[in-house]
PDB file of C-alpha atoms in Angstrom:
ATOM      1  CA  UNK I  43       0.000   0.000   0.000  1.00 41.00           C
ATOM      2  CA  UNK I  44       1.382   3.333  -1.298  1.00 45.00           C
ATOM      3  CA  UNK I  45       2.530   5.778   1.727  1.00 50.00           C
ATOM      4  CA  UNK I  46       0.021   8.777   1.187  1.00 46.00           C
ATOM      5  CA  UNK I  47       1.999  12.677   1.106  1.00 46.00           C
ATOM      6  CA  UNK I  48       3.361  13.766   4.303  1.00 45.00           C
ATOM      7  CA  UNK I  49       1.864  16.853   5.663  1.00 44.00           C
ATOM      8  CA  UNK I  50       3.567  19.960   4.887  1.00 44.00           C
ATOM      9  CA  UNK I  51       6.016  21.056   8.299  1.00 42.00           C
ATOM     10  CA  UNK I  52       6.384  24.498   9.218  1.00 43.00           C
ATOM     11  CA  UNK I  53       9.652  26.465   7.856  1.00 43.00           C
ATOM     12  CA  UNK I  54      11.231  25.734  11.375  1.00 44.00           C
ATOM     13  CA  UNK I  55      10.878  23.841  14.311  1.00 42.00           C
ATOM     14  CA  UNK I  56      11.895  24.947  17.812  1.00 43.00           C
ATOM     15  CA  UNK I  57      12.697  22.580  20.592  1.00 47.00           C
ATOM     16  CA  UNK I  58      13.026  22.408  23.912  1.00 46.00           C
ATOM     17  CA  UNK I  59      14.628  24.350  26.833  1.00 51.00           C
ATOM     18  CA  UNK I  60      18.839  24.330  27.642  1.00 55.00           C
ATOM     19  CA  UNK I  61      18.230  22.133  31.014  1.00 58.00           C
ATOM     20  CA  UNK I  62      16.595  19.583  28.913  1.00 91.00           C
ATOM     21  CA  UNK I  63      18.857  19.472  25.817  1.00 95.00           C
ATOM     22  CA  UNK I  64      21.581  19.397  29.001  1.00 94.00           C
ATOM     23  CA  UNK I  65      20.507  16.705  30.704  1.00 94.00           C
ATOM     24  CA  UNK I  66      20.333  14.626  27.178  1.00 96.00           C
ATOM     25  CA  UNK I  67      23.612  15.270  26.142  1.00 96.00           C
ATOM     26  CA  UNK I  68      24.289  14.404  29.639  1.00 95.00           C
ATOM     27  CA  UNK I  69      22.979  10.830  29.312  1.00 95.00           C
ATOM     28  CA  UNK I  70      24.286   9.956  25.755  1.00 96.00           C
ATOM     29  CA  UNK I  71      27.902  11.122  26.610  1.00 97.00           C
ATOM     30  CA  UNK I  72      27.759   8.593  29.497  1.00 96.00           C
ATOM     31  CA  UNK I  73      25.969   5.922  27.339  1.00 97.00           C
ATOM     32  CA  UNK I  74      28.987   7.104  24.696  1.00 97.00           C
ATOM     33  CA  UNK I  75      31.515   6.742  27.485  1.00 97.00           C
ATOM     34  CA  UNK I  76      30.106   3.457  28.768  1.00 97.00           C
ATOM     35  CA  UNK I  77      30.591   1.864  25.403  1.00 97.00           C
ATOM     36  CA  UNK I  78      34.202   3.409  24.921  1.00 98.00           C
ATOM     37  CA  UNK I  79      34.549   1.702  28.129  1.00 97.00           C
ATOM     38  CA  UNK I  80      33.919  -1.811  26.941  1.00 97.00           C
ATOM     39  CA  UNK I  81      36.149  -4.612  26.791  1.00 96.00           C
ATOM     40  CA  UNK I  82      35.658  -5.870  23.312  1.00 95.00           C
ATOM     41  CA  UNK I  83      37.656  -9.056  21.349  1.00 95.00           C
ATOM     42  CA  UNK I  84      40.027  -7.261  19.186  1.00 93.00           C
ATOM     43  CA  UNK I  85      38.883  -8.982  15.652  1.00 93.00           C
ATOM     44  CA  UNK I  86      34.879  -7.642  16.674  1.00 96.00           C
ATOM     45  CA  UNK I  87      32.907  -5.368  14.350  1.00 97.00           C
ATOM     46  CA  UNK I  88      32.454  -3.303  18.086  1.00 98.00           C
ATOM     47  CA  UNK I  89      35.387  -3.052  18.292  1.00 97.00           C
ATOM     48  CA  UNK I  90      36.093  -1.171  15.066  1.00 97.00           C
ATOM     49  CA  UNK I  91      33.648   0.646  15.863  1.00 98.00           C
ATOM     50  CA  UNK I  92      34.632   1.850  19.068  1.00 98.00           C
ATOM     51  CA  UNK I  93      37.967   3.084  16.731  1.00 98.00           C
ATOM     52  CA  UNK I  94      35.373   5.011  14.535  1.00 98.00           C
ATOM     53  CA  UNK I  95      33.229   6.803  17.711  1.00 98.00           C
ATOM     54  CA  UNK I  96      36.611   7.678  18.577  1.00 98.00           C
ATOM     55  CA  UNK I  97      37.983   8.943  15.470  1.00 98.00           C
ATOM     56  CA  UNK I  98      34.262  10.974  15.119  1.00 98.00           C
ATOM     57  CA  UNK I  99      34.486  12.044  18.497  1.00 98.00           C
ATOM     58  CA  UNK I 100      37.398  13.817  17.976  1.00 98.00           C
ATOM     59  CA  UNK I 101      36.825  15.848  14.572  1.00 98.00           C
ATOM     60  CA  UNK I 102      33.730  17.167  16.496  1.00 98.00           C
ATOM     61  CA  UNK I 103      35.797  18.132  19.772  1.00 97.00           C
ATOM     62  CA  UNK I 104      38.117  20.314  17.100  1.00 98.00           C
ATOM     63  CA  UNK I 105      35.242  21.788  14.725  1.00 98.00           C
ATOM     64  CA  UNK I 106      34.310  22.839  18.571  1.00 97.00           C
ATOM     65  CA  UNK I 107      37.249  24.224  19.314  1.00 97.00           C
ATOM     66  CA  UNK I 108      37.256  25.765  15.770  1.00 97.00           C
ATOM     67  CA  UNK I 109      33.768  27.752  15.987  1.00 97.00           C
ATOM     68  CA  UNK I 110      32.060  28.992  18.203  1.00 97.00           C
ATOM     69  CA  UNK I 111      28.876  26.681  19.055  1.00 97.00           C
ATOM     70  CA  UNK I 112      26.357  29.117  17.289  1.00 96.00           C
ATOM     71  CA  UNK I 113      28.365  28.971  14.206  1.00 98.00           C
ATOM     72  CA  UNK I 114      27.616  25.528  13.891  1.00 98.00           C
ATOM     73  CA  UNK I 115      24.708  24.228  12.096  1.00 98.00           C
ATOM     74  CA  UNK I 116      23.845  19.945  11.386  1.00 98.00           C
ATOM     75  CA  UNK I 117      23.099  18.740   8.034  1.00 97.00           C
ATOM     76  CA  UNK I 118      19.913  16.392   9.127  1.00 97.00           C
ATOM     77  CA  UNK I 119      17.596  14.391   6.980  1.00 95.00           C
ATOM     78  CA  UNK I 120      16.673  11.757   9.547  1.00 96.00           C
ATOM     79  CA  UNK I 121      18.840   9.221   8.235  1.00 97.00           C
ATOM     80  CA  UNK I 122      21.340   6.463   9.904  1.00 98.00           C
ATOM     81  CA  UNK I 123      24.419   8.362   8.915  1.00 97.00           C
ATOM     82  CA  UNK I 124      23.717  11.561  10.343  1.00 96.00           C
ATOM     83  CA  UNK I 125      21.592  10.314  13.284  1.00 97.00           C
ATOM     84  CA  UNK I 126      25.735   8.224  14.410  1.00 98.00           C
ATOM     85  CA  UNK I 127      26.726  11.826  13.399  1.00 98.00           C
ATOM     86  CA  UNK I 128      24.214  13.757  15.982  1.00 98.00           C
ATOM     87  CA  UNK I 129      24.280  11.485  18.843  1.00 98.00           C
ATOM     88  CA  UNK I 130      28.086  11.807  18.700  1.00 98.00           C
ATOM     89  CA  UNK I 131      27.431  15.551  18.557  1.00 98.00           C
ATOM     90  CA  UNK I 132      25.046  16.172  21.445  1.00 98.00           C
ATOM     91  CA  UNK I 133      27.194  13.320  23.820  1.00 97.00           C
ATOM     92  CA  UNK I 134      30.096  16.193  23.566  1.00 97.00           C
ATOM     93  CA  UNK I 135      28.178  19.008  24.381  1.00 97.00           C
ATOM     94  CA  UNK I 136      27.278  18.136  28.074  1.00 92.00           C
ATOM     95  CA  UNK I 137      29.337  20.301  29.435  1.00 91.00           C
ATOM     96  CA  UNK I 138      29.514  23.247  26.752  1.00 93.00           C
ATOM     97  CA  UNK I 139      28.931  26.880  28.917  1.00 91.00           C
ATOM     98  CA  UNK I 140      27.105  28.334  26.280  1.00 89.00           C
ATOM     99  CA  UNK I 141      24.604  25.291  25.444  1.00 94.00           C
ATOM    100  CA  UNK I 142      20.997  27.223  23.745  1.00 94.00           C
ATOM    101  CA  UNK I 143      17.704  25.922  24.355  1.00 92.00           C
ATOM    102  CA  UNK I 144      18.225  23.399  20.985  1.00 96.00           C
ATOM    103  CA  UNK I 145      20.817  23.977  18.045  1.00 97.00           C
ATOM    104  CA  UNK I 146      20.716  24.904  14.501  1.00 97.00           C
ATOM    105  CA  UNK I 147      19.994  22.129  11.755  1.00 98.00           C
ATOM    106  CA  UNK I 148      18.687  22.198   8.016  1.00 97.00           C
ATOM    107  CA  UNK I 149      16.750  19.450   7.010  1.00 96.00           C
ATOM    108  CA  UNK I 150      16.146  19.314   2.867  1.00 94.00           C
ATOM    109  CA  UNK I 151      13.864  17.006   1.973  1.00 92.00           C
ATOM    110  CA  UNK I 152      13.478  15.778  -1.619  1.00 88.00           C
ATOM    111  CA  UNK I 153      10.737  16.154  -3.888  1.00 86.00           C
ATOM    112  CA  UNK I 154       8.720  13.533  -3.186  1.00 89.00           C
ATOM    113  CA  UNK I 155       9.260  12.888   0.647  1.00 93.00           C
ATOM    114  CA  UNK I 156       8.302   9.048   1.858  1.00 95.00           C
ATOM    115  CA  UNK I 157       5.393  10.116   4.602  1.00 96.00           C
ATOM    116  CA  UNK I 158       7.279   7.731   7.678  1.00 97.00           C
ATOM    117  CA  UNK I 159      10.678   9.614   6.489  1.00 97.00           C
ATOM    118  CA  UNK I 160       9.230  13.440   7.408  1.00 96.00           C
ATOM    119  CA  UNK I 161       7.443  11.922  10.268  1.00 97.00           C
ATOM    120  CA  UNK I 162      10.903  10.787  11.681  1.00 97.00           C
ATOM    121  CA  UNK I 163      12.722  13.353  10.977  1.00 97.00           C
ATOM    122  CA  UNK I 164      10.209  15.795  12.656  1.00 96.00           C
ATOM    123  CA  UNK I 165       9.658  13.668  15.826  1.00 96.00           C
ATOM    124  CA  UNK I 166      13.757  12.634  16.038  1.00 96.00           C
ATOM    125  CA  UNK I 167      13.929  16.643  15.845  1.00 96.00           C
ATOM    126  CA  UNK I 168      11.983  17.359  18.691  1.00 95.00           C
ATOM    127  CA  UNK I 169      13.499  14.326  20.473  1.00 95.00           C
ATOM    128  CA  UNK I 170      17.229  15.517  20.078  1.00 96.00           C
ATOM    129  CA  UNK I 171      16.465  19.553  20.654  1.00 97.00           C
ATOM    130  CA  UNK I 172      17.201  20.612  17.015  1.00 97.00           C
ATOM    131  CA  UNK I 173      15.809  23.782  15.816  1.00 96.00           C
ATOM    132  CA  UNK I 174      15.104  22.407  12.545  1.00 96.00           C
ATOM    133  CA  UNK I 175      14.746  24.651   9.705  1.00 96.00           C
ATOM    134  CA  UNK I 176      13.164  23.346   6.314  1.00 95.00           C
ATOM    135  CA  UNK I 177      14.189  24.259   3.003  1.00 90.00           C
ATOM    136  CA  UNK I 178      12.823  22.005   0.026  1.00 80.00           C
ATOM    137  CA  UNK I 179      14.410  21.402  -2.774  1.00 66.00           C
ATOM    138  CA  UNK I 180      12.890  22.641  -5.884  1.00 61.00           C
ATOM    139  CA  UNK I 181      13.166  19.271  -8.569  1.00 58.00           C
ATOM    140  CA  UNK I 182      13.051  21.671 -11.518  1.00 48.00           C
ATOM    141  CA  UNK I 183      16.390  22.987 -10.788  1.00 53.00           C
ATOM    142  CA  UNK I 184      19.609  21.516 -11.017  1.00 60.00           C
ATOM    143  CA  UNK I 185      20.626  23.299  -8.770  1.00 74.00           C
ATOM    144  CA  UNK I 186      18.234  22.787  -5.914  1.00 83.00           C
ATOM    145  CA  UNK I 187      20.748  21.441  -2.714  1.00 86.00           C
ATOM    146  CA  UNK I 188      22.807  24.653  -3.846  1.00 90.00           C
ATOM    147  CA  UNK I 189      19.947  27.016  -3.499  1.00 90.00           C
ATOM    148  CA  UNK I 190      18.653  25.611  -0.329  1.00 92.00           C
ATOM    149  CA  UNK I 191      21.857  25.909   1.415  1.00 94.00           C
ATOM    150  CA  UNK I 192      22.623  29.463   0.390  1.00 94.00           C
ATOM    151  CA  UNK I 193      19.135  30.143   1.470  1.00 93.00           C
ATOM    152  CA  UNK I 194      19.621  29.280   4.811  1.00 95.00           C
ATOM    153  CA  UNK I 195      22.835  30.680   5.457  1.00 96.00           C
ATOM    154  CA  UNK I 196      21.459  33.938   3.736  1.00 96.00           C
ATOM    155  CA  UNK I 197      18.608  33.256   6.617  1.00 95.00           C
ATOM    156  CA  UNK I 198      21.344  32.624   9.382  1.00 97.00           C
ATOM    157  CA  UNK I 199      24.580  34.533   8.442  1.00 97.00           C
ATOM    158  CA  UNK I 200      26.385  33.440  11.857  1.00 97.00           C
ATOM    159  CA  UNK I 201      27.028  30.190  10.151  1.00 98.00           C
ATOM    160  CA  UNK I 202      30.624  29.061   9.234  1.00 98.00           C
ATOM    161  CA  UNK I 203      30.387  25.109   9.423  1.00 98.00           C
ATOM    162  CA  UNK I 204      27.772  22.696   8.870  1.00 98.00           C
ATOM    163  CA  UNK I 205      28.227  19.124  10.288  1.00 98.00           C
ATOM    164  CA  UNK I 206      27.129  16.111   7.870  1.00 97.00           C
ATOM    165  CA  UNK I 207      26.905  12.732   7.977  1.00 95.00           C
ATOM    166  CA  UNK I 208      28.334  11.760   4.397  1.00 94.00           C
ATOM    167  CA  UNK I 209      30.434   8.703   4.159  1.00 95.00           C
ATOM    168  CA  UNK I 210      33.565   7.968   2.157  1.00 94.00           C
ATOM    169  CA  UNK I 211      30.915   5.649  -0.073  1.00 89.00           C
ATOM    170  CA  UNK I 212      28.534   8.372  -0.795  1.00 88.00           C
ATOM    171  CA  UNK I 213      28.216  10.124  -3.990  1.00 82.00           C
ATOM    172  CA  UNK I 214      31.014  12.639  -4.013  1.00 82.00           C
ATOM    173  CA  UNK I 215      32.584  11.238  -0.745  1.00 85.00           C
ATOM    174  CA  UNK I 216      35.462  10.007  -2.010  1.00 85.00           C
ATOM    175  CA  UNK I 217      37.102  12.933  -2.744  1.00 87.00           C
ATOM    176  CA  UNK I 218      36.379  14.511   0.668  1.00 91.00           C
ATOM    177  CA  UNK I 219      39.497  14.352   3.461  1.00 89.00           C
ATOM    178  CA  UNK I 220      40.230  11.895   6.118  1.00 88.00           C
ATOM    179  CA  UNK I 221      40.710  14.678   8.408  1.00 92.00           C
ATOM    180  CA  UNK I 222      37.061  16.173   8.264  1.00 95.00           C
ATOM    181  CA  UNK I 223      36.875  19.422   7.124  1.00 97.00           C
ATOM    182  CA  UNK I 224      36.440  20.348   3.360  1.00 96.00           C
ATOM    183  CA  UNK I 225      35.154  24.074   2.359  1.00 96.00           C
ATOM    184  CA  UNK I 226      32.534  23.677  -0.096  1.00 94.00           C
ATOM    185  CA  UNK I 227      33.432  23.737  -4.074  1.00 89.00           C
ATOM    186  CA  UNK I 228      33.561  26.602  -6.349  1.00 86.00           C
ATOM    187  CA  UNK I 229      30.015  27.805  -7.382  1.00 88.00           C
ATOM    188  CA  UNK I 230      28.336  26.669  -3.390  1.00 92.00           C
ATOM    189  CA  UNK I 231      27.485  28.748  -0.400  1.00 94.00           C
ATOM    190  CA  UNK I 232      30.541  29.146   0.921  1.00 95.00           C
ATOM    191  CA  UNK I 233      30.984  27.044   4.449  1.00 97.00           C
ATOM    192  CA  UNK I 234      33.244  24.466   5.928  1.00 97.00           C
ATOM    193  CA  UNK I 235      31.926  21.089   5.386  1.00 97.00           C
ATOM    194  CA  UNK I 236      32.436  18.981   9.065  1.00 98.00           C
ATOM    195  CA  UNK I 237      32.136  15.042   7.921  1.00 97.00           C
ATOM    196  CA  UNK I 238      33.046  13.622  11.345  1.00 97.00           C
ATOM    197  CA  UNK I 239      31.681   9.584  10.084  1.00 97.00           C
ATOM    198  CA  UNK I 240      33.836   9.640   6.631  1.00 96.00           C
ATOM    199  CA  UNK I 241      35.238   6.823   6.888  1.00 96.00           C
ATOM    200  CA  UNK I 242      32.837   4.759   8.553  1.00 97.00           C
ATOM    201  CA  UNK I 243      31.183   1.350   6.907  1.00 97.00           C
ATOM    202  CA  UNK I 244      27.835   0.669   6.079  1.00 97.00           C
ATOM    203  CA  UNK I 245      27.944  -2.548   8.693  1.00 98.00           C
ATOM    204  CA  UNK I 246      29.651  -0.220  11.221  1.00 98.00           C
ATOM    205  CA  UNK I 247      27.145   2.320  11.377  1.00 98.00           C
ATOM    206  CA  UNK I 248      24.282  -0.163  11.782  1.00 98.00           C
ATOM    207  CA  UNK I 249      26.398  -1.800  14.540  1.00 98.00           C
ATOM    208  CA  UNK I 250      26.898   1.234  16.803  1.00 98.00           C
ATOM    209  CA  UNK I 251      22.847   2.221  16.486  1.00 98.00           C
ATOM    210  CA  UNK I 252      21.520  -1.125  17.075  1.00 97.00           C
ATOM    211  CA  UNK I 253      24.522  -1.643  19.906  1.00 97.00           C
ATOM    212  CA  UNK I 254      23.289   1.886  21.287  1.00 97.00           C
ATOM    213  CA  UNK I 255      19.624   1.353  21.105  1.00 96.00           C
ATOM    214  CA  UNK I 256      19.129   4.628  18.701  1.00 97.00           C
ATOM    215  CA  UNK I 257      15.620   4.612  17.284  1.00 96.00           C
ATOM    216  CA  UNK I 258      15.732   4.838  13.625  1.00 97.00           C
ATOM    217  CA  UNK I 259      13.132   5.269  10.504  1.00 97.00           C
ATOM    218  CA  UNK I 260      10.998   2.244  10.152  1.00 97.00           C
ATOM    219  CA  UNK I 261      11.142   2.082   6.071  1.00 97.00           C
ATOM    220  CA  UNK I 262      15.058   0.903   7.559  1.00 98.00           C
ATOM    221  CA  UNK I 263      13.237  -2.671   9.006  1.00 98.00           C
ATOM    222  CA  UNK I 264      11.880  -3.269   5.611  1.00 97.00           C
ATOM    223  CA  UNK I 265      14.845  -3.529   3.459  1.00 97.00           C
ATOM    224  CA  UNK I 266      15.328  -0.253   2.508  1.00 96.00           C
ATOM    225  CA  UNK I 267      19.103   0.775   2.858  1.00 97.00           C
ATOM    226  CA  UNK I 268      19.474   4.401   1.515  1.00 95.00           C
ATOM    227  CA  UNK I 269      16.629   6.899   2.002  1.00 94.00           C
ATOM    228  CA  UNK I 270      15.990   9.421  -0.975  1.00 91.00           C
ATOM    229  CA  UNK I 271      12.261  10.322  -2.466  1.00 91.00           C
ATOM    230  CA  UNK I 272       9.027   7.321  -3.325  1.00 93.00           C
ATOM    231  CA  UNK I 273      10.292   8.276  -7.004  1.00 91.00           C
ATOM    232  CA  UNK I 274      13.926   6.902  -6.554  1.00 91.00           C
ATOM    233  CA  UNK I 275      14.086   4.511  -3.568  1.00 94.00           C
ATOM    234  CA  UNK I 276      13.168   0.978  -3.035  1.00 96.00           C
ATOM    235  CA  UNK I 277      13.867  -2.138  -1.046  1.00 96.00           C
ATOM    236  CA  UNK I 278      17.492  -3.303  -1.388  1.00 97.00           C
ATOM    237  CA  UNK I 279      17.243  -6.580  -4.109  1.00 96.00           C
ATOM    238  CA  UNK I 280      19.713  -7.797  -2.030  1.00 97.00           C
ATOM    239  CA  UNK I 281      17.528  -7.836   1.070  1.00 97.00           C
ATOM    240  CA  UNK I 282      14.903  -9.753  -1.135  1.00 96.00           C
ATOM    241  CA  UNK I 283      13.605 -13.721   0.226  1.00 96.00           C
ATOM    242  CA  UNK I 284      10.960 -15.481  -1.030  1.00 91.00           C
ATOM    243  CA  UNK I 285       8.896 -17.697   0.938  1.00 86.00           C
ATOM    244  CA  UNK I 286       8.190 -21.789   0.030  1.00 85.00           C
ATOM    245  CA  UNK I 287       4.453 -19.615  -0.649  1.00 89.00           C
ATOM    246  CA  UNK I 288       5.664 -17.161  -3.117  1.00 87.00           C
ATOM    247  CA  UNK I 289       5.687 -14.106  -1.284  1.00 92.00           C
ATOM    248  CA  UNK I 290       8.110 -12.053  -1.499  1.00 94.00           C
ATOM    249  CA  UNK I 291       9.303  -9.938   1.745  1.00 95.00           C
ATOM    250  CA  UNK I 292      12.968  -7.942   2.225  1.00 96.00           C
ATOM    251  CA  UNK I 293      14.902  -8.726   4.998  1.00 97.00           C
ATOM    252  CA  UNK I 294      16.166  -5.269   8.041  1.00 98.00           C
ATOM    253  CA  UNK I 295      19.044  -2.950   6.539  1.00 98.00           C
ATOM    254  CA  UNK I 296      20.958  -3.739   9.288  1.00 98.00           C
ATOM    255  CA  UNK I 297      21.351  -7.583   7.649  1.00 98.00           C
ATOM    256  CA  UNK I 298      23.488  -6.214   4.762  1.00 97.00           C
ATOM    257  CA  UNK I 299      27.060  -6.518   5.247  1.00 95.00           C
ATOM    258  CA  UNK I 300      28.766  -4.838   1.821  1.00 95.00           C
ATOM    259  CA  UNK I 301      29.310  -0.996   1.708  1.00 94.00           C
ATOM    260  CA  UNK I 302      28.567  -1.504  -2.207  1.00 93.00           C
ATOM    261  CA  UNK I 303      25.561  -2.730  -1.965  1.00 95.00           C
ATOM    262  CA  UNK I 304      24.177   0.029   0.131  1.00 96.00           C
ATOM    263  CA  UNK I 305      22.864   2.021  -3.147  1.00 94.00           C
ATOM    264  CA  UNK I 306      21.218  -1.200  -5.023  1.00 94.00           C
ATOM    265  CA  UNK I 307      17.433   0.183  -4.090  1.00 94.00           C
ATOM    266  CA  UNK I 308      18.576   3.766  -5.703  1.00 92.00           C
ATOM    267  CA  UNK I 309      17.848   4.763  -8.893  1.00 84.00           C
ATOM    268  CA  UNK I 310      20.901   7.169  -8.956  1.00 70.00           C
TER     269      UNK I 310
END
C-alpha cells in the first residue's frame, strides 16, 4: 500500500529548553563513554567501531574548538548516517557553557518525501532539541541542494560550518578528506563542510545504532538501505527472500554486510 503525502512542516521547528537538551547530552555522553569503556575481542565489528566513535568524536571536539557553538549548524535528513553523526554531537556538548535551548539544523527534503521519512525526521527533531529549519528542494532545478543551502545561510549569516553525515561511499565522498573538514566547491554557499563519520562502513554504522539502542526510521526494518524520495528509492534486491508460498518480503538494513551494496534500491 502506497505511503500517502506527508503533511507539509512548518519552515522551522523549535525545541526544547537548555536544562533539557543538558541533561540529554548528559545521558548519551555517558551511554557514549560506557561503550568506549567496553572490553571488546580485538577482531569484533564493536570493536572497530569503538575506533570510529573515537575517530568521530574527535573531529567534532576540534570543529568545537574551531567555531564557536552558534556557528555551527547539522546537516539532518533523519537518516542512519547523520543520526551516528548527531548522537556523537550532542554526547560532547554536556558540558559546553554556552549550550541554547536546541541547536541549529537544516533538514532538505526531496521532492517527493516518503510520509514515515518526514514523520521521523520531525519527531527525532523534537526528540534531540534541534531547531530544525526546512528548506525544500525545488526538482526543476539543477541546482536545488545549492539554493537551499545558500538560502539558509542567507537566513542565518552566523554560520561558518555545517556538520554532515556523508560517508567515504557516498556520492562525491570520495574525494572529501580523512581529516574532516572540506570548504565547499567553487560555485556553493561558501561554508566548511564537518564530515566527522567519513570513513565509517555501512555494517559499522548499523552496529553502533543497534549496539546503542538509537531509534531509527521504520522504512530501515523493511529492506530499505538508503533513504531518498518514493520516485527513486526501493527495497534493497539484495535484502529480497521469497517464501516456500511465493511471497516475497525484504529482509532489516541492518542484515546487509557490503558498503557496495548500500545504493542497489537507488535509482541514482
Amino acid at each position: 500500500m502506497p505511503e500517502t503525502a506527508p503533511p507539509k512542516p512548518p519552515n522551522q521547528i523549535p525545541n526544547g529548553d537548555s536544562s533539557t537538551l543538558r541533561s540529554l547530552c548528559t545521558t548519551l555522553h555517558a551511554r557514549i563513554t560506557s561503550f568506549l569503556s567496553e572490553d571488546l575481542p580485538p577482531e569484533s565489528r564493536l570493536r572497530a567501531v569503538q575506533s570510529q566513535t573515537r575517530k568521530s568524536l574527535s573531529i567534532i571536539q576540534e570543529a568545537l574548538e574551531r567555531y564557536e557553538l552558534s556557528a555551527l549548524s547539522l546537516s539532518y535528513n533523519g537518516g542512519k548516517d547523520c543520526l551516528v553523526l548527531l548522537i556523537l554531537y550532542l554526547s560532547l556538548l554536556s558540558t559546553h557553557p554556552a549550550l541554547p535551548s536546541s541547536l541549529p539544523a537544516i533538514y532538505i527534503p526531496p521532492s517527493h518525501p516518503f510520509a514515515s521519512v518526514t514523520a521521523f525526521t520531525l519527531s527525532s527533531a523534537r526528540r534531540y532539541h534541534l531547531a530544525l529549519d526546512i528548506h525544500a528542494a525545488d526538482e526543476r532545478s539543477k541546482g536545488a541542494m545549492k539554493e537551499a543551502f545558500a538560502q539558509y545561510l542567507a537566513k542565518h549569516t552566523e554560520i561558518d560550518a555545517i556538520f554532515v553525515g556523508t560517508r567515504r561511499t557516498d556520492p562525491h565522498g570520495g574525494k572529501l578528506s580523512a581529516g574532516g573538514f572540506d570548504m565547499t566547491d567553487g560555485g556553493w554557499p561558501r561554508f566548511m563542510r564537518v564530515h566527522p563519520v567519513i570513513e565509517w562502513h555501512y555494517a559499522e554504522v548499523w552496529a553502533f545504532l543497534r549496539h546503542m539502542e538509537i531509534p531509527y526510521c521504520e522504512l530501515y526494518d523493511q529492506g530499505y538501505t538508503s533513504l531518498g524520495g518514493t520516485n527513486d528509492t526501493h527495497p534493497n534486491p539484495a535484502l529480497r527472500v521469497q517464501g516456500e508460498d511465493g511471497q516475497v518480503r525484504y529482509r532489516p538494513a541492518y542484515e546487509l554486510e557490503d558498503d557496495r551494496e548500500e545504493r542497489l534500491g537507488r535509482d541514482w
